[in-house]
Amino acid sequence: MMRSAWSFRGRPLMMVEPNNRNGKDPFRLLDSTIMSGLPLNDQALRIIRQHSAKIEYSDKYFDDINEYRHVILPKEISKLIPKGKLLSDPEWRSLGVQQSLGWEHYMNHRPEPHILLFRRPKHIGAQQEKLKQAAQNPIVSKHE
């Protein structure tokens, strides 16, 4: 007995079959192309490769605690996201989104589901900026 976890245009993205041998998980993953990310089939991967260059990233904006940004996905890629799901880091990366570490997908923009809203604590961005500046300006010690 086969069952599909998600589908895209009527085609299954992940196939699982009963497997009671391990005693923990009754289903064994048969076809998953990206570990820990969204389970994507060859057609979905082709869509991501074709349209990932069209992903748009906003400038960062801030409040007292966090920095924020939004990412606008092409509609073709956004159709691969399960409705109403907040994506984990490996899941949004599997869709072709590229950002530095620390970003969290924290909200779905209901009127426009192709817009992903991200945030991260301000101190993470500041730490990464300091590391970038330190790499660009190495400290030279003067010993005579």
Coordinates of N, CA, C and O in Angstrom, one line a residue:
M1 N 0.8 -1.2 0.0 CA 0.0 0.0 0.0 C 0.9 1.2 0.0 O 1.7 1.4 0.9
M2 N 0.8 2.1 -1.0 CA 1.6 3.3 -1.1 C 0.7 4.5 -0.7 O -0.5 4.5 -1.0
R3 N 1.3 5.5 -0.2 CA 0.6 6.7 0.1 C 1.5 7.9 -0.2 O 2.7 7.8 -0.1
S4 N 0.9 9.0 -0.6 CA 1.7 10.2 -0.9 C 1.5 11.2 0.3 O 0.4 11.4 0.8
A5 N 2.6 11.8 0.7 CA 2.6 12.8 1.7 C 2.2 14.2 1.2 O 1.3 14.8 1.8
W6 N 2.7 14.6 0.1 CA 2.4 15.9 -0.5 C 2.3 15.7 -2.0 O 2.9 14.8 -2.6
S7 N 1.6 16.6 -2.7 CA 1.5 16.4 -4.1 C 1.6 17.8 -4.8 O 1.4 18.8 -4.1
F8 N 2.1 17.9 -6.0 CA 2.2 19.1 -6.8 C 1.5 18.8 -8.1 O 1.9 17.9 -8.8
R9 N 0.5 19.6 -8.4 CA -0.3 19.4 -9.6 C -0.7 17.9 -9.8 O -0.6 17.4 -10.8
G10 N -1.1 17.3 -8.7 CA -1.6 16.0 -8.7 C -0.6 14.9 -8.7 O -0.9 13.7 -8.7
R11 N 0.7 15.3 -8.8 CA 1.8 14.3 -8.8 C 2.4 14.2 -7.4 O 2.6 15.3 -6.8
P12 N 2.7 13.0 -6.9 CA 3.3 12.9 -5.5 C 4.7 13.5 -5.5 O 5.5 13.3 -6.4
L13 N 5.0 14.2 -4.4 CA 6.4 14.6 -4.2 C 7.2 13.7 -3.3 O 8.4 13.6 -3.4
M14 N 6.5 13.0 -2.4 CA 7.2 12.0 -1.5 C 6.4 10.8 -1.5 O 5.2 10.8 -1.2
M15 N 7.0 9.7 -1.7 CA 6.3 8.4 -1.6 C 6.8 7.6 -0.3 O 8.0 7.6 -0.1
V16 N 5.9 7.0 0.4 CA 6.3 6.2 1.6 C 5.5 4.9 1.5 O 4.5 4.8 0.8
E17 N 6.1 3.9 2.1 CA 5.4 2.6 2.2 C 5.4 2.1 3.6 O 6.3 2.5 4.4
P18 N 4.5 1.3 4.0 CA 4.5 0.7 5.3 C 5.8 0.0 5.6 O 6.3 -0.7 4.7
N19 N 6.4 0.2 6.8 CA 7.6 -0.5 7.2 C 7.6 -0.6 8.7 O 8.0 0.3 9.4
N20 N 7.1 -1.7 9.2 CA 7.0 -1.9 10.7 C 8.3 -2.6 11.3 O 8.3 -2.9 12.4
R21 N 9.3 -2.8 10.5 CA 10.5 -3.5 10.9 C 11.3 -2.8 12.0 O 11.8 -3.3 12.9
N22 N 11.3 -1.4 11.9 CA 12.2 -0.7 12.8 C 11.4 -0.4 14.1 O 12.0 0.0 15.1
G23 N 10.1 -0.5 14.2 CA 9.4 -0.3 15.4 C 9.1 1.1 15.8 O 8.4 1.4 16.6
K24 N 9.8 2.1 15.1 CA 9.7 3.5 15.5 C 8.8 4.2 14.5 O 7.8 4.8 14.8
D25 N 9.2 4.2 13.2 CA 8.4 4.9 12.2 C 7.7 3.9 11.3 O 8.4 3.1 10.7
P26 N 6.4 4.0 11.2 CA 5.7 3.0 10.4 C 5.9 3.2 8.9 O 5.4 2.3 8.1
F27 N 6.5 4.3 8.5 CA 6.7 4.5 7.1 C 8.1 4.7 6.8 O 8.8 5.4 7.5
R28 N 8.6 4.2 5.7 CA 10.0 4.4 5.2 C 10.0 5.3 4.0 O 9.2 5.1 3.1
L29 N 10.8 6.3 4.0 CA 10.9 7.2 2.9 C 11.5 6.5 1.7 O 12.5 5.9 1.8
L30 N 10.8 6.6 0.6 CA 11.3 6.0 -0.6 C 12.0 6.9 -1.6 O 13.0 6.6 -2.2
D31 N 11.5 8.1 -1.7 CA 12.0 9.1 -2.7 C 12.0 10.5 -2.1 O 11.1 11.2 -2.2
S32 N 13.2 10.8 -1.6 CA 13.4 12.2 -1.1 C 14.7 12.7 -1.6 O 15.7 12.1 -1.4
T33 N 14.7 13.8 -2.3 CA 15.9 14.3 -2.9 C 16.7 15.2 -2.1 O 17.9 15.3 -2.3
I34 N 16.1 15.8 -1.1 CA 16.9 16.8 -0.2 C 16.6 16.4 1.2 O 15.5 16.5 1.7
M35 N 17.7 15.9 1.9 CA 17.5 15.4 3.3 C 17.1 16.6 4.2 O 17.7 17.7 4.0
S36 N 16.2 16.4 5.0 CA 15.7 17.4 6.0 C 15.0 18.6 5.4 O 14.5 19.4 6.1
G37 N 15.0 18.7 4.1 CA 14.3 19.8 3.4 C 12.9 19.3 3.0 O 12.5 18.3 3.4
L38 N 12.3 20.1 2.2 CA 11.0 19.6 1.6 C 11.3 18.4 0.7 O 12.2 18.5 -0.1
P39 N 10.4 17.4 0.7 CA 10.6 16.3 -0.2 C 10.2 16.7 -1.6 O 9.1 17.0 -1.8
L40 N 11.2 16.8 -2.5 CA 10.9 17.3 -3.8 C 11.2 16.2 -4.9 O 12.2 15.5 -4.8
N41 N 10.4 16.1 -5.9 CA 10.7 15.2 -7.0 C 11.5 15.9 -8.1 O 11.8 17.1 -8.0
D42 N 11.8 15.2 -9.1 CA 12.6 15.7 -10.2 C 12.0 16.9 -10.9 O 12.6 17.9 -11.2
Q43 N 10.7 16.9 -11.0 CA 10.0 18.0 -11.6 C 10.1 19.3 -10.8 O 10.3 20.4 -11.3
A44 N 9.9 19.1 -9.5 CA 10.0 20.2 -8.5 C 11.4 20.8 -8.5 O 11.6 22.0 -8.5
L45 N 12.4 19.9 -8.6 CA 13.8 20.4 -8.6 C 14.1 21.1 -9.9 O 14.8 22.1 -9.9
R46 N 13.5 20.7 -11.0 CA 13.7 21.4 -12.3 C 13.1 22.8 -12.2 O 13.7 23.8 -12.6
I47 N 11.9 22.9 -11.6 CA 11.3 24.2 -11.4 C 12.2 25.1 -10.6 O 12.3 26.3 -10.9
I48 N 12.7 24.6 -9.5 CA 13.6 25.4 -8.6 C 14.8 25.9 -9.4 O 15.2 27.1 -9.3
R49 N 15.4 25.0 -10.1 CA 16.6 25.4 -10.9 C 16.3 26.5 -11.9 O 17.1 27.4 -12.1
Q50 N 15.2 26.3 -12.6 CA 14.8 27.3 -13.6 C 14.5 28.7 -13.1 O 14.7 29.7 -13.7
H51 N 13.9 28.7 -11.9 CA 13.3 30.0 -11.4 C 14.1 30.6 -10.2 O 13.7 31.6 -9.7
S52 N 15.1 29.9 -9.6 CA 15.7 30.4 -8.4 C 16.4 31.7 -8.6 O 16.6 32.5 -7.7
A53 N 16.9 32.0 -9.8 CA 17.5 33.3 -10.1 C 16.5 34.5 -10.0 O 16.9 35.6 -9.9
K54 N 15.2 34.2 -10.0 CA 14.2 35.2 -9.9 C 13.8 35.5 -8.5 O 12.9 36.4 -8.3
I55 N 14.4 34.8 -7.5 CA 14.0 35.1 -6.1 C 14.5 36.5 -5.8 O 15.7 36.8 -6.0
E56 N 13.7 37.3 -5.1 CA 14.0 38.7 -4.7 C 14.1 38.8 -3.2 O 13.3 38.2 -2.5
Y57 N 15.2 39.5 -2.8 CA 15.4 39.7 -1.4 C 15.3 41.2 -1.0 O 15.9 42.0 -1.7
S58 N 14.5 41.5 0.0 CA 14.4 42.9 0.5 C 15.6 43.3 1.2 O 16.4 42.5 1.7
D59 N 15.7 44.6 1.4 CA 16.7 45.1 2.3 C 16.2 44.7 3.7 O 15.1 44.4 4.0
K60 N 17.2 44.8 4.7 CA 16.8 44.5 6.1 C 16.1 45.7 6.7 O 16.5 46.8 6.4
Y61 N 15.2 45.4 7.6 CA 14.6 46.4 8.4 C 14.6 46.0 9.9 O 14.7 44.8 10.1
F62 N 14.5 46.9 10.8 CA 14.8 46.6 12.2 C 13.8 47.1 13.2 O 13.1 48.0 12.9
D63 N 13.7 46.4 14.3 CA 13.1 47.0 15.5 C 14.1 46.9 16.7 O 15.3 46.7 16.4
D64 N 13.7 47.0 17.9 CA 14.7 47.0 19.0 C 15.3 45.6 19.2 O 16.4 45.5 19.8
I65 N 14.6 44.6 18.8 CA 15.1 43.2 19.1 C 15.6 42.5 17.9 O 16.6 41.8 18.0
N66 N 14.9 42.5 16.8 CA 15.2 41.7 15.6 C 15.5 42.6 14.4 O 15.2 43.7 14.3
E67 N 16.1 41.9 13.4 CA 16.2 42.4 12.1 C 15.3 41.5 11.2 O 15.1 40.3 11.5
Y68 N 14.7 42.1 10.2 CA 13.7 41.4 9.4 C 14.1 41.6 7.9 O 14.8 42.5 7.5
R69 N 13.6 40.7 7.1 CA 13.6 40.9 5.7 C 12.5 40.0 5.1 O 12.1 39.0 5.7
H70 N 12.1 40.3 3.9 CA 11.2 39.4 3.2 C 11.8 38.9 1.9 O 12.6 39.6 1.3
V71 N 11.4 37.7 1.5 CA 11.9 37.1 0.3 C 10.7 36.8 -0.6 O 9.7 36.3 -0.2
I72 N 10.8 37.3 -1.8 CA 9.7 37.1 -2.8 C 10.0 36.0 -3.7 O 11.0 36.1 -4.5
L73 N 9.3 34.9 -3.6 CA 9.5 33.7 -4.5 C 8.7 33.9 -5.8 O 7.6 34.4 -5.8
P74 N 9.3 33.4 -6.9 CA 8.5 33.3 -8.1 C 7.3 32.4 -7.8 O 7.4 31.4 -7.0
K75 N 6.2 32.7 -8.5 CA 5.0 31.9 -8.2 C 5.1 30.4 -8.5 O 4.6 29.6 -7.8
E76 N 6.0 30.1 -9.4 CA 6.2 28.7 -9.8 C 6.9 27.9 -8.6 O 6.5 26.8 -8.3
I77 N 7.8 28.6 -7.9 CA 8.4 28.0 -6.7 C 7.4 28.0 -5.5 O 7.4 27.0 -4.7
S78 N 6.7 29.0 -5.3 CA 5.8 29.1 -4.2 C 4.7 28.1 -4.2 O 4.2 27.7 -3.1
K79 N 4.4 27.5 -5.4 CA 3.4 26.5 -5.4 C 3.9 25.2 -4.8 O 3.1 24.3 -4.5
L80 N 5.2 25.1 -4.5 CA 5.8 23.9 -3.9 C 5.7 23.9 -2.4 O 5.9 22.9 -1.8
I81 N 5.3 25.0 -1.8 CA 5.2 25.1 -0.3 C 3.9 24.6 0.1 O 2.8 25.0 -0.4
P82 N 3.8 23.7 1.1 CA 2.6 23.3 1.7 C 1.8 24.5 2.3 O 2.5 25.4 3.0
K83 N 0.5 24.6 2.1 CA -0.2 25.8 2.5 C -0.2 26.0 4.1 O -0.3 25.0 4.8
G84 N 0.1 27.2 4.5 CA 0.1 27.5 5.9 C 1.2 27.0 6.7 O 1.2 27.1 7.9
K85 N 2.2 26.5 6.1 CA 3.4 25.9 6.8 C 4.5 26.9 7.0 O 4.9 27.6 6.1
L86 N 5.0 27.0 8.2 CA 6.3 27.8 8.4 C 7.4 26.8 8.1 O 7.5 25.7 8.6
L87 N 8.4 27.3 7.3 CA 9.5 26.5 6.9 C 10.7 26.5 7.8 O 11.0 27.6 8.3
S88 N 11.3 25.3 8.0 CA 12.5 25.3 8.7 C 13.7 25.7 7.8 O 13.5 25.9 6.6
D89 N 14.8 25.9 8.4 CA 16.0 26.4 7.6 C 16.3 25.4 6.5 O 16.4 25.9 5.3
P90 N 16.4 24.1 6.6 CA 16.6 23.2 5.5 C 15.5 23.3 4.5 O 15.8 23.1 3.3
E91 N 14.3 23.5 4.9 CA 13.1 23.5 3.9 C 13.2 24.8 3.0 O 13.1 24.6 1.8
W92 N 13.4 26.0 3.6 CA 13.5 27.1 2.7 C 14.7 27.1 1.9 O 14.7 27.6 0.8
R93 N 15.8 26.6 2.4 CA 17.0 26.5 1.6 C 16.8 25.5 0.4 O 17.4 25.7 -0.7
S94 N 16.0 24.5 0.6 CA 15.8 23.5 -0.5 C 14.9 24.1 -1.6 O 14.9 23.6 -2.7
L95 N 14.3 25.2 -1.3 CA 13.5 26.0 -2.4 C 14.4 26.9 -3.1 O 13.9 27.6 -4.0
G96 N 15.7 27.1 -2.8 CA 16.6 27.9 -3.5 C 16.8 29.3 -2.8 O 17.6 30.1 -3.3
V97 N 16.3 29.5 -1.6 CA 16.5 30.7 -0.9 C 17.9 30.7 -0.3 O 18.2 29.7 0.4
Q98 N 18.6 31.7 -0.4 CA 20.0 31.8 0.1 C 20.2 33.0 1.0 O 20.0 34.1 0.5
Q99 N 20.4 32.7 2.2 CA 20.7 33.8 3.2 C 21.7 33.3 4.2 O 22.0 32.1 4.3
S100 N 22.3 34.2 5.0 CA 23.3 33.8 6.0 C 22.5 33.1 7.1 O 21.3 33.0 7.2
L101 N 23.3 32.6 8.1 CA 22.8 31.9 9.2 C 21.9 32.7 10.1 O 22.1 33.9 10.2
G102 N 21.0 32.1 10.8 CA 20.3 32.7 11.9 C 18.9 33.2 11.5 O 18.1 33.6 12.3
W103 N 18.5 33.1 10.2 CA 17.2 33.6 9.8 C 16.1 32.6 10.1 O 16.4 31.4 9.8
E104 N 15.0 33.0 10.5 CA 13.8 32.2 10.8 C 12.6 32.6 10.0 O 12.3 33.8 10.0
H105 N 12.0 31.7 9.3 CA 10.7 32.0 8.7 C 9.7 32.0 9.8 O 9.3 31.0 10.3
Y106 N 9.2 33.2 10.1 CA 8.3 33.4 11.2 C 6.8 33.7 10.9 O 6.0 33.6 11.8
M107 N 6.5 34.0 9.7 CA 5.1 34.3 9.4 C 4.8 34.1 7.9 O 5.7 34.3 7.1
N108 N 3.6 33.7 7.6 CA 3.1 33.6 6.3 C 2.4 34.9 6.0 O 1.6 35.4 6.8
H109 N 2.6 35.4 4.8 CA 1.9 36.7 4.4 C 0.6 36.2 3.6 O 0.7 35.9 2.5
R110 N -0.5 36.1 4.3 CA -1.7 35.5 3.8 C -2.2 36.1 2.4 O -2.5 35.3 1.6
P111 N -2.2 37.4 2.2 CA -2.7 37.8 0.9 C -1.7 37.4 -0.2 O -2.2 37.3 -1.4
E112 N -0.5 37.3 0.1 CA 0.5 36.9 -1.0 C 1.4 35.8 -0.5 O 2.5 36.0 0.1
P113 N 1.0 34.5 -0.7 CA 1.7 33.4 -0.1 C 3.1 33.2 -0.7 O 3.9 32.4 -0.2
H114 N 3.4 33.9 -1.8 CA 4.8 33.7 -2.4 C 5.8 34.6 -1.7 O 7.0 34.6 -2.0
I115 N 5.4 35.4 -0.7 CA 6.3 36.2 0.1 C 6.5 35.6 1.5 O 5.6 35.3 2.2
L116 N 7.8 35.3 1.7 CA 8.2 34.6 3.0 C 8.8 35.7 3.9 O 9.6 36.5 3.4
L117 N 8.4 35.8 5.1 CA 8.8 36.8 6.1 C 9.8 36.1 7.0 O 9.5 35.1 7.7
F118 N 11.0 36.7 7.2 CA 12.1 36.2 8.0 C 12.5 37.2 9.1 O 12.3 38.4 8.9
R119 N 13.0 36.7 10.2 CA 13.6 37.5 11.2 C 14.8 36.8 11.8 O 14.9 35.6 11.7
R120 N 15.6 37.5 12.5 CA 16.7 37.0 13.3 C 17.1 38.0 14.4 O 16.9 39.2 14.2
P121 N 17.6 37.6 15.5 CA 18.0 38.5 16.6 C 19.0 39.5 16.0 O 19.9 39.1 15.3
K122 N 19.0 40.7 16.5 CA 19.9 41.8 16.0 C 21.3 41.4 16.3 O 22.2 41.6 15.4
H123 N 21.6 40.8 17.4 CA 23.0 40.5 17.8 C 23.7 39.5 16.8 O 24.9 39.5 16.6
I124 N 22.9 38.6 16.2 CA 23.5 37.7 15.2 C 24.0 38.4 14.0 O 25.2 38.2 13.5
G125 N 23.3 39.3 13.5 CA 23.7 40.1 12.3 C 24.9 41.0 12.7 O 25.9 41.1 11.9
A126 N 24.9 41.5 13.9 CA 26.1 42.4 14.3 C 27.3 41.5 14.4 O 28.4 41.9 14.1
Q127 N 27.2 40.3 15.0 CA 28.4 39.4 15.1 C 28.9 39.0 13.7 O 30.1 39.0 13.5
Q128 N 28.0 38.8 12.8 CA 28.5 38.4 11.4 C 29.2 39.6 10.8 O 30.2 39.5 10.1
E129 N 28.7 40.8 11.0 CA 29.3 42.0 10.4 C 30.7 42.2 11.0 O 31.7 42.5 10.3
K130 N 30.9 42.0 12.3 CA 32.2 42.1 13.0 C 33.2 41.1 12.4 O 34.3 41.4 12.2
L131 N 32.7 39.9 12.2 CA 33.6 38.9 11.6 C 34.0 39.2 10.2 O 35.1 39.0 9.8
K132 N 33.1 39.8 9.4 CA 33.4 40.2 8.1 C 34.4 41.3 8.0 O 35.4 41.3 7.3
Q133 N 34.2 42.3 8.9 CA 35.2 43.4 9.0 C 36.6 42.9 9.5 O 37.6 43.3 9.0
A134 N 36.6 42.0 10.4 CA 37.9 41.4 10.9 C 38.6 40.7 9.8 O 39.8 40.7 9.7
A135 N 37.9 40.0 9.0 CA 38.5 39.2 7.9 C 39.1 40.2 6.8 O 40.1 39.9 6.2
Q136 N 38.4 41.3 6.7 CA 38.9 42.3 5.7 C 40.0 43.1 6.2 O 40.9 43.6 5.4
N137 N 40.1 43.3 7.5 CA 41.2 44.2 8.1 C 41.9 43.3 9.1 O 41.7 43.5 10.3
P138 N 42.9 42.5 8.7 CA 43.6 41.6 9.6 C 44.5 42.5 10.5 O 45.0 43.5 10.1
I139 N 44.6 42.1 11.8 CA 45.4 42.8 12.7 C 46.9 42.4 12.5 O 47.3 41.3 12.4
V140 N 47.7 43.4 12.3 CA 49.1 43.2 12.1 C 49.9 43.7 13.4 O 49.7 44.8 13.8
S141 N 50.6 42.7 14.0 CA 51.3 43.1 15.2 C 52.7 43.6 14.8 O 53.3 43.1 13.9
K142 N 53.1 44.6 15.6 CA 54.4 45.2 15.3 C 55.4 44.8 16.4 O 55.2 45.3 17.6
H143 N 56.2 43.9 16.1 CA 57.3 43.5 17.1 C 58.6 43.9 16.6 O 58.9 43.5 15.4
E144 N 59.4 44.5 17.4 CA 60.8 44.9 16.9 C 61.8 44.1 17.7 O 61.7 43.7 18.7

